[in-house]
Short mmCIF file of C-alpha atoms (C1' of nucleotides) in Angstrom, two decimals:
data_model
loop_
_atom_site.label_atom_id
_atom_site.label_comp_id
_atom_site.label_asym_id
_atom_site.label_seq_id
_atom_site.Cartn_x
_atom_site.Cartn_y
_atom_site.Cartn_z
CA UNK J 10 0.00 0.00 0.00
CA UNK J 11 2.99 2.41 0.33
CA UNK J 12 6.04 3.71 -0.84
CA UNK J 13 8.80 3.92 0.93
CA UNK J 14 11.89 6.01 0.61
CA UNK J 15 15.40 4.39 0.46
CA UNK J 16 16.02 6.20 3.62
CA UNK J 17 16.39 3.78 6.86
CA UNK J 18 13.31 4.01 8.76
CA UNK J 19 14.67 2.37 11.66
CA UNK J 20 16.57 5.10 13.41
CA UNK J 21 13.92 8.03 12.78
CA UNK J 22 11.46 8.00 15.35
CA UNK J 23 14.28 8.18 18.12
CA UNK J 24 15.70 11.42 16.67
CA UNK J 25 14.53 13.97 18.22
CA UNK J 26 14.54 16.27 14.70
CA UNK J 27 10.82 16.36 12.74
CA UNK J 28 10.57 13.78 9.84
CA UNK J 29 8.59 13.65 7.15
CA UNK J 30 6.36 10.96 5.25
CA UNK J 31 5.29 10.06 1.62
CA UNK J 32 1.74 9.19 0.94
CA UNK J 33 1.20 6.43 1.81
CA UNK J 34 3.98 5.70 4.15
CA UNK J 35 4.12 3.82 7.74
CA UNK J 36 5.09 5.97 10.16
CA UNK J 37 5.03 3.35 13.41
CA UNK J 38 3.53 0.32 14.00
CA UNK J 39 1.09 -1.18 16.92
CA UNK J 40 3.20 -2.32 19.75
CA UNK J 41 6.55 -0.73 18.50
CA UNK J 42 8.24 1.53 20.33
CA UNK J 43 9.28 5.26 19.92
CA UNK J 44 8.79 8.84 20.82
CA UNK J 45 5.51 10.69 21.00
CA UNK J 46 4.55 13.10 17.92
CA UNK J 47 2.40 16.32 16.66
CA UNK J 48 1.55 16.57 13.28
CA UNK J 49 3.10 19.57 11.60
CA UNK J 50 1.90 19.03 8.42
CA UNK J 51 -0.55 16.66 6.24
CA UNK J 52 -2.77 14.10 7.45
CA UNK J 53 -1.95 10.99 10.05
CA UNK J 54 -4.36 7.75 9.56
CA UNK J 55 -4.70 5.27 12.79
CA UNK J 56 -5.43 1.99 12.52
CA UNK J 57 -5.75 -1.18 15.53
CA UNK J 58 -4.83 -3.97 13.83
CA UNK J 59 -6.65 -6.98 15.02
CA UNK J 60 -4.62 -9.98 15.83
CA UNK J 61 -5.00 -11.78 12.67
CA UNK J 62 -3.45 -8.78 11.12
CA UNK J 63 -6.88 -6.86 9.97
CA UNK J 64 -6.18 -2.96 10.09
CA UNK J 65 -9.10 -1.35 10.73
CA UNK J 66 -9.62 2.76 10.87
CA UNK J 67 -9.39 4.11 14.04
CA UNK J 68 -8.36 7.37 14.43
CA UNK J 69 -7.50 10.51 12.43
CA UNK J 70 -4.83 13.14 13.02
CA UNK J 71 -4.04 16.64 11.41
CA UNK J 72 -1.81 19.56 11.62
CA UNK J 73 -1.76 20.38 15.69
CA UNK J 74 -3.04 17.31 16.55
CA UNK J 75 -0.85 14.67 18.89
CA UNK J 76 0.33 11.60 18.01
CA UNK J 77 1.04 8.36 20.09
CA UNK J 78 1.24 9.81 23.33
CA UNK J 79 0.01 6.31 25.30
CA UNK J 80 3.64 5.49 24.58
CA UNK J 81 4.69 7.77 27.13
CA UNK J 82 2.92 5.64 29.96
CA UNK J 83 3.01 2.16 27.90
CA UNK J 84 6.11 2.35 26.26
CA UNK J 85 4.54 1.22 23.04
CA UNK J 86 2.41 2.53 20.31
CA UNK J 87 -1.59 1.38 20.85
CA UNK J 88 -2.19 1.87 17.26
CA UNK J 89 -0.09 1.93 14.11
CA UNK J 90 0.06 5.25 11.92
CA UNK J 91 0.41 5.63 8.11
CA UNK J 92 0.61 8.78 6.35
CA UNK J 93 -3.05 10.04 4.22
CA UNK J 94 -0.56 12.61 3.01
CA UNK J 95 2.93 13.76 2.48
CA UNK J 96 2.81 14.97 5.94
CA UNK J 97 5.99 15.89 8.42
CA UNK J 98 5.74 15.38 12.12
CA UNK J 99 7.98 16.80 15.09
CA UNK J 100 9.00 15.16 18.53
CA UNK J 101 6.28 15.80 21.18
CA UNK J 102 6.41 17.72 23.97
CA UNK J 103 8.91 20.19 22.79
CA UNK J 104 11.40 21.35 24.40
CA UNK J 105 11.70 20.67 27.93
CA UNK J 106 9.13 19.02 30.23
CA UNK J 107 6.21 20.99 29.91
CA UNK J 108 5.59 24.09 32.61
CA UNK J 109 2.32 22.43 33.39
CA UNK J 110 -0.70 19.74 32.54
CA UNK J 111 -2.10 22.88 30.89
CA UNK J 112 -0.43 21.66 27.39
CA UNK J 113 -1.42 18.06 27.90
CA UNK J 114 -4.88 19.55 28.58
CA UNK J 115 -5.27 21.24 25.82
CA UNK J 116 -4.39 18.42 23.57
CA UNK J 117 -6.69 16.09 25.23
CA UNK J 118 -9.77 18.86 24.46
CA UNK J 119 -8.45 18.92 20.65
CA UNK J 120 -8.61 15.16 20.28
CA UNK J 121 -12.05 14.80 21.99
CA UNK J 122 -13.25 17.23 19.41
CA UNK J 123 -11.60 15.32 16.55
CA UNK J 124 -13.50 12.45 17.69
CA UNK J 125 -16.42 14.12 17.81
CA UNK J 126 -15.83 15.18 13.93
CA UNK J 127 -14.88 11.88 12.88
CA UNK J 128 -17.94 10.85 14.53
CA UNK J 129 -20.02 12.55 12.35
CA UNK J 130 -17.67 11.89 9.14
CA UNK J 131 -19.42 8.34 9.77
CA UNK J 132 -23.17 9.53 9.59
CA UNK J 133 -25.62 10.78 7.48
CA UNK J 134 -25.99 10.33 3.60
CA UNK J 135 -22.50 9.59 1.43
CA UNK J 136 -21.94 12.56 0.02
CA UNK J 137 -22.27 14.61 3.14
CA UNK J 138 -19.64 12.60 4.97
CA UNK J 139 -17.31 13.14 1.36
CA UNK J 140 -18.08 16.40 1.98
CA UNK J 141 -17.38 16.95 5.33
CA UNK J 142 -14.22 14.95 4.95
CA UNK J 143 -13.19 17.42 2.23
CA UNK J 144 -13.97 20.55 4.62
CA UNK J 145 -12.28 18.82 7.63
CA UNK J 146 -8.54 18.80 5.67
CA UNK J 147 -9.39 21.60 3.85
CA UNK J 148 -6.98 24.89 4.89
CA UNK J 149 -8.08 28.48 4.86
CA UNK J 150 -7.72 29.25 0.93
CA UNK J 151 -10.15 26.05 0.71
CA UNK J 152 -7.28 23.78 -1.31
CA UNK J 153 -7.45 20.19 -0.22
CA UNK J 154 -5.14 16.68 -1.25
CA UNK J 155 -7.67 14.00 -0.82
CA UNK J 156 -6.42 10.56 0.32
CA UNK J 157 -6.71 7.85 -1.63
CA UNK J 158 -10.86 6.61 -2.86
CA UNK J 159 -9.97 3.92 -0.59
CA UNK J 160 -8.50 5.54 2.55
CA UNK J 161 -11.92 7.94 2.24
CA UNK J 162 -13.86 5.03 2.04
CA UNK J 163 -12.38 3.69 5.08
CA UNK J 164 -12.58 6.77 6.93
CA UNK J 165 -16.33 7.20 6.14
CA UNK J 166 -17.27 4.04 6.10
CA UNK J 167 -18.17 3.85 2.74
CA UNK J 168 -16.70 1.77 -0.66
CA UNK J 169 -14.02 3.36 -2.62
CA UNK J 170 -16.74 2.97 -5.65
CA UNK J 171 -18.81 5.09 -4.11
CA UNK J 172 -16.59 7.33 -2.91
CA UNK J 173 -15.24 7.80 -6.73
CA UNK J 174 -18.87 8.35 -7.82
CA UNK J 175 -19.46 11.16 -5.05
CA UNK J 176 -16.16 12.69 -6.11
CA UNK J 177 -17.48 13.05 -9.47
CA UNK J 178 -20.36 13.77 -8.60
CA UNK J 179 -18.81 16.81 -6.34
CA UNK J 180 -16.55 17.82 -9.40
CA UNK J 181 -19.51 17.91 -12.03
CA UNK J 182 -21.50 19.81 -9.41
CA UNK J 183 -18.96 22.93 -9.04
CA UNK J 184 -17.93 21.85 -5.40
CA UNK J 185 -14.78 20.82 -5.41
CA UNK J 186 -12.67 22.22 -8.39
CA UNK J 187 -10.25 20.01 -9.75
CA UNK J 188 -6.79 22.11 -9.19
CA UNK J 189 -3.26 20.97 -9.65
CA UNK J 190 -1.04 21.40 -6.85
CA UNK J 191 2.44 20.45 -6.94
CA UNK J 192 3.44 17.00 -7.55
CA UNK J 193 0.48 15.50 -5.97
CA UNK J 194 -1.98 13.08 -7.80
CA UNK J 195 -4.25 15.00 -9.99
CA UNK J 196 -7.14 13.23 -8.81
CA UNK J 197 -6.36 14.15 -5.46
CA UNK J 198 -5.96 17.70 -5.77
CA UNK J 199 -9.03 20.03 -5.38
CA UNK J 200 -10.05 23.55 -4.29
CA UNK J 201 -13.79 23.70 -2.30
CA UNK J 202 -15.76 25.92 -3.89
CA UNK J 203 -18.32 28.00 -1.46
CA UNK J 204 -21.62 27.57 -1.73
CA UNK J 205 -22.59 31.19 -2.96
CA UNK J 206 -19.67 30.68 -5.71
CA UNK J 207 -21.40 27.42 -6.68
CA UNK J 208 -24.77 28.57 -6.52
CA UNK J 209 -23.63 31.77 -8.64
CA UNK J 210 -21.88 29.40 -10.77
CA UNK J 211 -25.80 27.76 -11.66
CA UNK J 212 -27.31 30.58 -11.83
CA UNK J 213 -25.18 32.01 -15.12
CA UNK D 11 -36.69 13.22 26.64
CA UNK D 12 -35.52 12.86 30.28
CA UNK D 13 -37.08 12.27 33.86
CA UNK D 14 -36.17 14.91 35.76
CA UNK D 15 -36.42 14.59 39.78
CA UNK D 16 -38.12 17.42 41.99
CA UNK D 17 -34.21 18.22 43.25
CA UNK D 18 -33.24 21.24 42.45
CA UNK D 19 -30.00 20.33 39.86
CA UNK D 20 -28.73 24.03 39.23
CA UNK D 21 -27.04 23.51 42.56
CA UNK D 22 -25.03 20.43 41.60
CA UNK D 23 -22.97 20.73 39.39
CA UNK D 24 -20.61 23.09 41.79
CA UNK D 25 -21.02 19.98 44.67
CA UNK D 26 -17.33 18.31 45.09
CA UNK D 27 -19.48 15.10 45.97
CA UNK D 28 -20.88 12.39 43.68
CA UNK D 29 -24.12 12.71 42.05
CA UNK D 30 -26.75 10.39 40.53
CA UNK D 31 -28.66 11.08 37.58
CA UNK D 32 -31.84 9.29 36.11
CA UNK D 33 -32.27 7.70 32.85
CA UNK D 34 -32.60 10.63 30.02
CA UNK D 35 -31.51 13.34 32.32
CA UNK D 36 -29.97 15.97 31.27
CA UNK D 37 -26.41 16.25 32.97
CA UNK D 38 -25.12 19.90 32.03
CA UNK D 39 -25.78 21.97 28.73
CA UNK D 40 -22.84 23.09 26.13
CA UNK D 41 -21.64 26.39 27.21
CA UNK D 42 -22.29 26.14 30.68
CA UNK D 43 -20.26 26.35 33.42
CA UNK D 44 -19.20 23.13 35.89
CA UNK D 45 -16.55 20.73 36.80
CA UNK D 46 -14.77 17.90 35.28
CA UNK D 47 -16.87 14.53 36.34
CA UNK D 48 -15.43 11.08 35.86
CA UNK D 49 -18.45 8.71 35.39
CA UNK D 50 -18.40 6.18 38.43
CA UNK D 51 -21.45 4.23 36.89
CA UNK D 52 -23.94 3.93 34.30
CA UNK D 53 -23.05 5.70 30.61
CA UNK D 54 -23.51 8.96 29.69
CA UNK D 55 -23.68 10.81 26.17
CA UNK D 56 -22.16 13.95 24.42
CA UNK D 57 -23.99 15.74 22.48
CA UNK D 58 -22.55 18.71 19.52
CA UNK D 59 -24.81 21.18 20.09
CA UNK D 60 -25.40 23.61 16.79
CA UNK D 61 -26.36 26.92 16.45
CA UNK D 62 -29.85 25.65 15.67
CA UNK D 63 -29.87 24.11 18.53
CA UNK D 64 -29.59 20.62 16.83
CA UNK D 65 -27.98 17.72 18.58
CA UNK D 66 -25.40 15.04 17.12
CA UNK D 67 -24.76 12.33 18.56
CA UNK D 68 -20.88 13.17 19.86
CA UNK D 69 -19.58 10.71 22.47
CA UNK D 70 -19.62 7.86 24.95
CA UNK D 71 -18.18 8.09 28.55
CA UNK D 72 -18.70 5.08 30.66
CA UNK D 73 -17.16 3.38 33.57
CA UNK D 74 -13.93 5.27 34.49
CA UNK D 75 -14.09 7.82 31.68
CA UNK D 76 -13.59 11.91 31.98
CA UNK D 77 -16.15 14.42 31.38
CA UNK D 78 -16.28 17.52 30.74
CA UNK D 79 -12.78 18.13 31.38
CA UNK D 80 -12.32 21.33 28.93
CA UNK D 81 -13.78 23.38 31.49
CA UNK D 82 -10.37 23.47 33.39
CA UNK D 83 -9.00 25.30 30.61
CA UNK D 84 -12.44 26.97 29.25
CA UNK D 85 -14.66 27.46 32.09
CA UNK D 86 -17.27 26.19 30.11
CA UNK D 87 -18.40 22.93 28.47
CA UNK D 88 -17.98 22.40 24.61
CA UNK D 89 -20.51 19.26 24.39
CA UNK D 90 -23.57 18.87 26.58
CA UNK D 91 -24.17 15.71 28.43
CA UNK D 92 -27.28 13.29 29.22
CA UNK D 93 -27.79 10.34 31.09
CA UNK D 94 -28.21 7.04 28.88
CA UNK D 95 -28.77 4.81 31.51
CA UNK D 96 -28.81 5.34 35.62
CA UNK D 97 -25.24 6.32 36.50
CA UNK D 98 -23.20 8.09 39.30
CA UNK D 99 -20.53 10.80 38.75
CA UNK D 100 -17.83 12.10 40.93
CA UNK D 101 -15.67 15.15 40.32
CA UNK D 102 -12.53 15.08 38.83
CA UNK D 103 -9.86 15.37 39.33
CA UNK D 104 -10.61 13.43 42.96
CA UNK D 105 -8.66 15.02 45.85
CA UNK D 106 -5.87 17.37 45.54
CA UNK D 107 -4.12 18.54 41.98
CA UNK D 108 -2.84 15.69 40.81
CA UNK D 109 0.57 14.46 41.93
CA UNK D 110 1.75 14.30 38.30
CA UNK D 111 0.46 14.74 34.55
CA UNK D 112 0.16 11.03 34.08
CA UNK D 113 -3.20 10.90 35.75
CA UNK D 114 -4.41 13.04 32.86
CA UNK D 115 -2.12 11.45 30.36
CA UNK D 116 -3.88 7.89 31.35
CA UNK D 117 -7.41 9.60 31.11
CA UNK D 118 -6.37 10.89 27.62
CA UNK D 119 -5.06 7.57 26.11
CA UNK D 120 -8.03 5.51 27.63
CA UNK D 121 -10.53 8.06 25.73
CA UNK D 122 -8.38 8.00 22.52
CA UNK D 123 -9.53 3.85 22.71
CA UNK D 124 -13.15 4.95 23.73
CA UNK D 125 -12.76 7.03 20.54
CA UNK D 126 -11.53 4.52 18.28
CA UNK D 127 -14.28 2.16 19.84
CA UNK D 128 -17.18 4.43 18.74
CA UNK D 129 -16.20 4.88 15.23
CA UNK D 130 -16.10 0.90 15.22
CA UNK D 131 -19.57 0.99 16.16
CA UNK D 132 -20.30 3.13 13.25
CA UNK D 133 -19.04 0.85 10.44
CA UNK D 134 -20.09 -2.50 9.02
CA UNK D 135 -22.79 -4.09 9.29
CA UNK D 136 -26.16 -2.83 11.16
CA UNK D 137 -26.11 -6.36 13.44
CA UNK D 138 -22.56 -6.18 14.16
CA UNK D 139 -22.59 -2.23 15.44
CA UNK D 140 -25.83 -3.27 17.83
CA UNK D 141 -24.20 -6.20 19.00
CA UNK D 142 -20.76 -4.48 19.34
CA UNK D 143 -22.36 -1.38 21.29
CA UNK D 144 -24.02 -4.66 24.02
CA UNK D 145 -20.84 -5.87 24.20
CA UNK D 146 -19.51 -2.24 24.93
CA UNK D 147 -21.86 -1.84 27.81
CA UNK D 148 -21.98 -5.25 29.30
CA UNK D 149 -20.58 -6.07 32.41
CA UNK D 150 -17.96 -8.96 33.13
CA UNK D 151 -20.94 -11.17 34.13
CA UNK D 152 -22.46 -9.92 30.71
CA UNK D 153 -25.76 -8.15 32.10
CA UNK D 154 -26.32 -5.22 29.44
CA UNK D 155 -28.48 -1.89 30.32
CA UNK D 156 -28.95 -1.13 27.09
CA UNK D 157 -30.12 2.67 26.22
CA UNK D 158 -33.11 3.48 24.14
CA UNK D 159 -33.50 2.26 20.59
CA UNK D 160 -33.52 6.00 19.43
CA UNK D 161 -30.26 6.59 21.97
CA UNK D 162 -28.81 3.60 20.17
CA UNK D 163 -29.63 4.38 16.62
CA UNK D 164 -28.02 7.57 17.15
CA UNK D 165 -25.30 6.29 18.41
CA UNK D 166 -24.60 3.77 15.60
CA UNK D 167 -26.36 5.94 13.01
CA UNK D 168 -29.59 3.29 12.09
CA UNK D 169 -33.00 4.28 12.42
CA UNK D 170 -34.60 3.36 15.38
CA UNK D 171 -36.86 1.18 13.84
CA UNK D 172 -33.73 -1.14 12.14
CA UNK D 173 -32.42 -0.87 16.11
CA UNK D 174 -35.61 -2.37 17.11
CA UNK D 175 -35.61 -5.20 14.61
CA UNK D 176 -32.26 -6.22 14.93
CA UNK D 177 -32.40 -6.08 18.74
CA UNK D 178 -35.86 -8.64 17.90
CA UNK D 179 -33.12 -10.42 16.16
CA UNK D 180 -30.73 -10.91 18.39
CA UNK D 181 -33.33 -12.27 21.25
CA UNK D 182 -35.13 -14.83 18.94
CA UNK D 183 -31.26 -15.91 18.23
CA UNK D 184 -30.20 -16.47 21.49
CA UNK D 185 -27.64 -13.75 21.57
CA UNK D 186 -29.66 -11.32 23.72
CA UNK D 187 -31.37 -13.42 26.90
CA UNK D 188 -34.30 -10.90 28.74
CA UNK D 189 -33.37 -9.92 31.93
CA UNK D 190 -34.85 -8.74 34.17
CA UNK D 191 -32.72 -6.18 36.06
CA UNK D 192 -33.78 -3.94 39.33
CA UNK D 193 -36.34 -1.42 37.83
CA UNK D 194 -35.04 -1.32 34.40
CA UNK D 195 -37.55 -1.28 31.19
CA UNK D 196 -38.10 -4.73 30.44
CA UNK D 197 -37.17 -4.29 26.77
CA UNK D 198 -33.76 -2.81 27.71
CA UNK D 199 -32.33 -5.54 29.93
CA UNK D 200 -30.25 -8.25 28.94
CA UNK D 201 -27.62 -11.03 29.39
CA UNK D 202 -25.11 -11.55 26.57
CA UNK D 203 -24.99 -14.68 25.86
CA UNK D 204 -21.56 -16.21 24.84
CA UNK D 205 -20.81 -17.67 20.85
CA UNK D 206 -20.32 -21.02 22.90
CA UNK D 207 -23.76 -21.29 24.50
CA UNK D 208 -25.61 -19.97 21.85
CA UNK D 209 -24.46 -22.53 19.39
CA UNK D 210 -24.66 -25.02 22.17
CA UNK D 211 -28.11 -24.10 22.29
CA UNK D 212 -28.95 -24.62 18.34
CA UNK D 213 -27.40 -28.15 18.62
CA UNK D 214 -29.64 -29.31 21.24
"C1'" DC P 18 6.41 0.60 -24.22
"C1'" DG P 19 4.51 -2.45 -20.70
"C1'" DG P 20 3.07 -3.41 -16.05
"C1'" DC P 21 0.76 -2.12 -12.15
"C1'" DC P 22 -2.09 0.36 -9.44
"C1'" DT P 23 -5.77 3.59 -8.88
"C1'" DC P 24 -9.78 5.41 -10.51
"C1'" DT P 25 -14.20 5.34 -13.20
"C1'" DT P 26 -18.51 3.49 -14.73
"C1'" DG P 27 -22.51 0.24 -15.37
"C1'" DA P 28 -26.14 -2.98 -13.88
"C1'" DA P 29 -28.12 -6.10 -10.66
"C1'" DC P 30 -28.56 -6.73 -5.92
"C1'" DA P 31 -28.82 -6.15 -0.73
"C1'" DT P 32 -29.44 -3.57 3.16
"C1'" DT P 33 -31.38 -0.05 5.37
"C1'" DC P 34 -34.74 3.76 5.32
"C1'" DT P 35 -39.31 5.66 5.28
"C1'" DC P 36 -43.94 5.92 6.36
"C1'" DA P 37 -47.77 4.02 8.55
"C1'" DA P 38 -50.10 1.28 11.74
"C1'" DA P 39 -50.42 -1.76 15.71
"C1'" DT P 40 -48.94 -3.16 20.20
"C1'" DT P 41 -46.67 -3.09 24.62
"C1'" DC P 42 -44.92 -0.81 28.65
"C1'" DG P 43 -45.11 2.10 32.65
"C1'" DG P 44 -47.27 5.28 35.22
"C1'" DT P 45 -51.63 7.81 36.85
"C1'" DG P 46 -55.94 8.58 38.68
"C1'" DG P 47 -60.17 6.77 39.96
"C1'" DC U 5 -57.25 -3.22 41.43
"C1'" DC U 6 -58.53 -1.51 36.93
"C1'" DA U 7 -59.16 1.79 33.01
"C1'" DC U 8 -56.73 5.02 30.61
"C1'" DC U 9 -52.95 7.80 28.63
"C1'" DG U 10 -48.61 8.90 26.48
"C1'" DA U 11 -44.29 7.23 25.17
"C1'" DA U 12 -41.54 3.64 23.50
"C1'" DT U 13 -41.38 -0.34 20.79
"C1'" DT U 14 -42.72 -3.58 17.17
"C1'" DT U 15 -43.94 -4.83 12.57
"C1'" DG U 16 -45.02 -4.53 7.51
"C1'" DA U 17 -44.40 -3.08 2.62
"C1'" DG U 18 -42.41 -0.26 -0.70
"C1'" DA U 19 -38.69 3.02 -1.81
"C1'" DA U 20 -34.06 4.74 -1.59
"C1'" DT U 21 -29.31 4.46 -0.91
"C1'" DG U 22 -25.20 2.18 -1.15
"C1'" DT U 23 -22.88 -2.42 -2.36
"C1'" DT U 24 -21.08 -5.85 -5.29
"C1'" DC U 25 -19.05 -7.64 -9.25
"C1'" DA U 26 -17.19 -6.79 -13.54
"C1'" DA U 27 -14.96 -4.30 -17.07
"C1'" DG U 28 -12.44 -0.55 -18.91
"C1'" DA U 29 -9.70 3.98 -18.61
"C1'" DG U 30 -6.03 6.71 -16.87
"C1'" DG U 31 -1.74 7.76 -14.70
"C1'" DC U 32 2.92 6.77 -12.99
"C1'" DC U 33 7.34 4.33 -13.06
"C1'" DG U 34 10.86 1.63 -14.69
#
DNA sequence: CGGCCTCTTGAACATTCTCAAATTCGGTGG
DNA sequence: CCACCGAATTTGAGAATGTTCAAGAGGCCG
């Protein structure tokens, strides 16, 4: 499922520099060890992986957001962590030891809020949750890379066929606007149009 | 939606001692002002409250989880909260500040699996998310208060009416034994059977 | 150029939803 | 104790949404 750089692996998540992933890439596995992370850039997928080796989705994590902090208290990583997008990630907690729980704190309020929105990526009719998924890793300019049909399918509980057709079906409709950016997958590339510029858009 | 007792409850929340709720009761409101609970008994909801006023279905706290714990940085809660079943909260954090961050680290890793648990229950199969959201709530002896078919069907996003056929489903299988617990609704009760003794059961 | 992987599209099918109507449950008041 | 009421639950039949299986198109890399 990924590609992988010619660059040893092995040594990175003990450094305490930022590193950064290829689509598609495994950043750590369930039950390894290493450091804790936040997510400077791109998009983090989490899966637990059964013990017959199923991955299933689990968790999702984007720029601010923390990354394996259990192994702090464990020692090991609960889940294992692949990259949606090129995405770069830097040693968590900075610095020193924190000043107080205060950053932990925060954190913990950010991921139950994720949650909550990943929650909801998993309800309602297909092409909201597409939708909302689109919104969720859009930034501010509204210019989104998608993951994979398949990694939105898992996310949303949906099939990647269906995903494909709500794509399309977004595209053809004015809301997402196909848009090259850099080297990445020109199916994968889109700006979100706003409602008023799509409903503009039908009214010409 | 809720019972609500003749004890005044604007009081409460500001209590440091443990307080019981009833079935459907509401436990505090987004935006309002309280303490961090962690839920002794019983299971309680989140709620994203909109602008509208619309709820969605957020998150789960049960047995040992945190609640509400944004207010120590906010002063206010983000989500509000409601009583699925019966259940007891005490405030958190107990006693004095915490001798170190990894009481809140622990807190934050155990509702990153709570997380991960809940979008599980949102994915597959309609009989497999009512079934996994029993086995979520059982006990070690496998008694199950289960919530409301509409509190359920939120949860897993089905209709209430597919909740109510599959939990029909799951009785006349063997899966889901009535029982009768304390005071609860009769239809809400159960023992989980085991794989074992239900297929023991078929061969006889 | 060829291979491989991802994405697209179609048509039949399955599951779940929707709407509507009973029925049961629990509590209340006589 | 019994009749009654409202809320929750059950059940049915048809409709809608998403799935499945299959085939082809497109893009990327060596």
């Amino acid at each position: 499922m990924g590609l992988f750089s010619t660059v040893d692996r092995k040594s990175r998540p003990f450094s305490r520099a930022s590193h950064e992933y290829a689509v598609g890439e495994p950043i750590y596995h369930a039950g390894a060890e290493g450091l804790a992370w936040r997510v400077s850039q791109g998009v983090v997928r989490l899966d637990t992986c059964s013990a017959d080796g199923n991955r299933q989705f689990a968790s999702l994590a984007i720029a601010g957001d923390i990354l394996g902090c259990e192994t702090l208290l464990f020692g090991s990583y609960t889940f294992a962590a692949s990259a949606l997008t090129r995405c770069t990630l830097s040693p968590w907690p900075e610095g020193e030891p924190p000043a107080s729980g205060d950053s932990l704190l925060l954190s913990f309020t950010q991921a139950q809020r994720r949650a909550a929105e990943l929650i909801a990526l998993r309800g309602g009719q297909a092409l909201d949750r597409v939708l909302g998924l689109a919104r969720l890793l859009a930034d501010r300019a509204g210019c989104v890379v998608l993951p994979s049909r398949q990694d939105i399918a898992d996310i949303t509980d949906l099939r990647f066929e269906t995903i494909s057709r709500i794509v399309k079906q977004l595209e053809r409709s004015g809301l997402l606007l196909p848009t090259r950016i850099d080297g990445v997958h020109a199916t994968r590339s889109f700006r979100l149009a706003t409602i008023a510029a799509v409903d503009a858009g039908l009214a010409h």
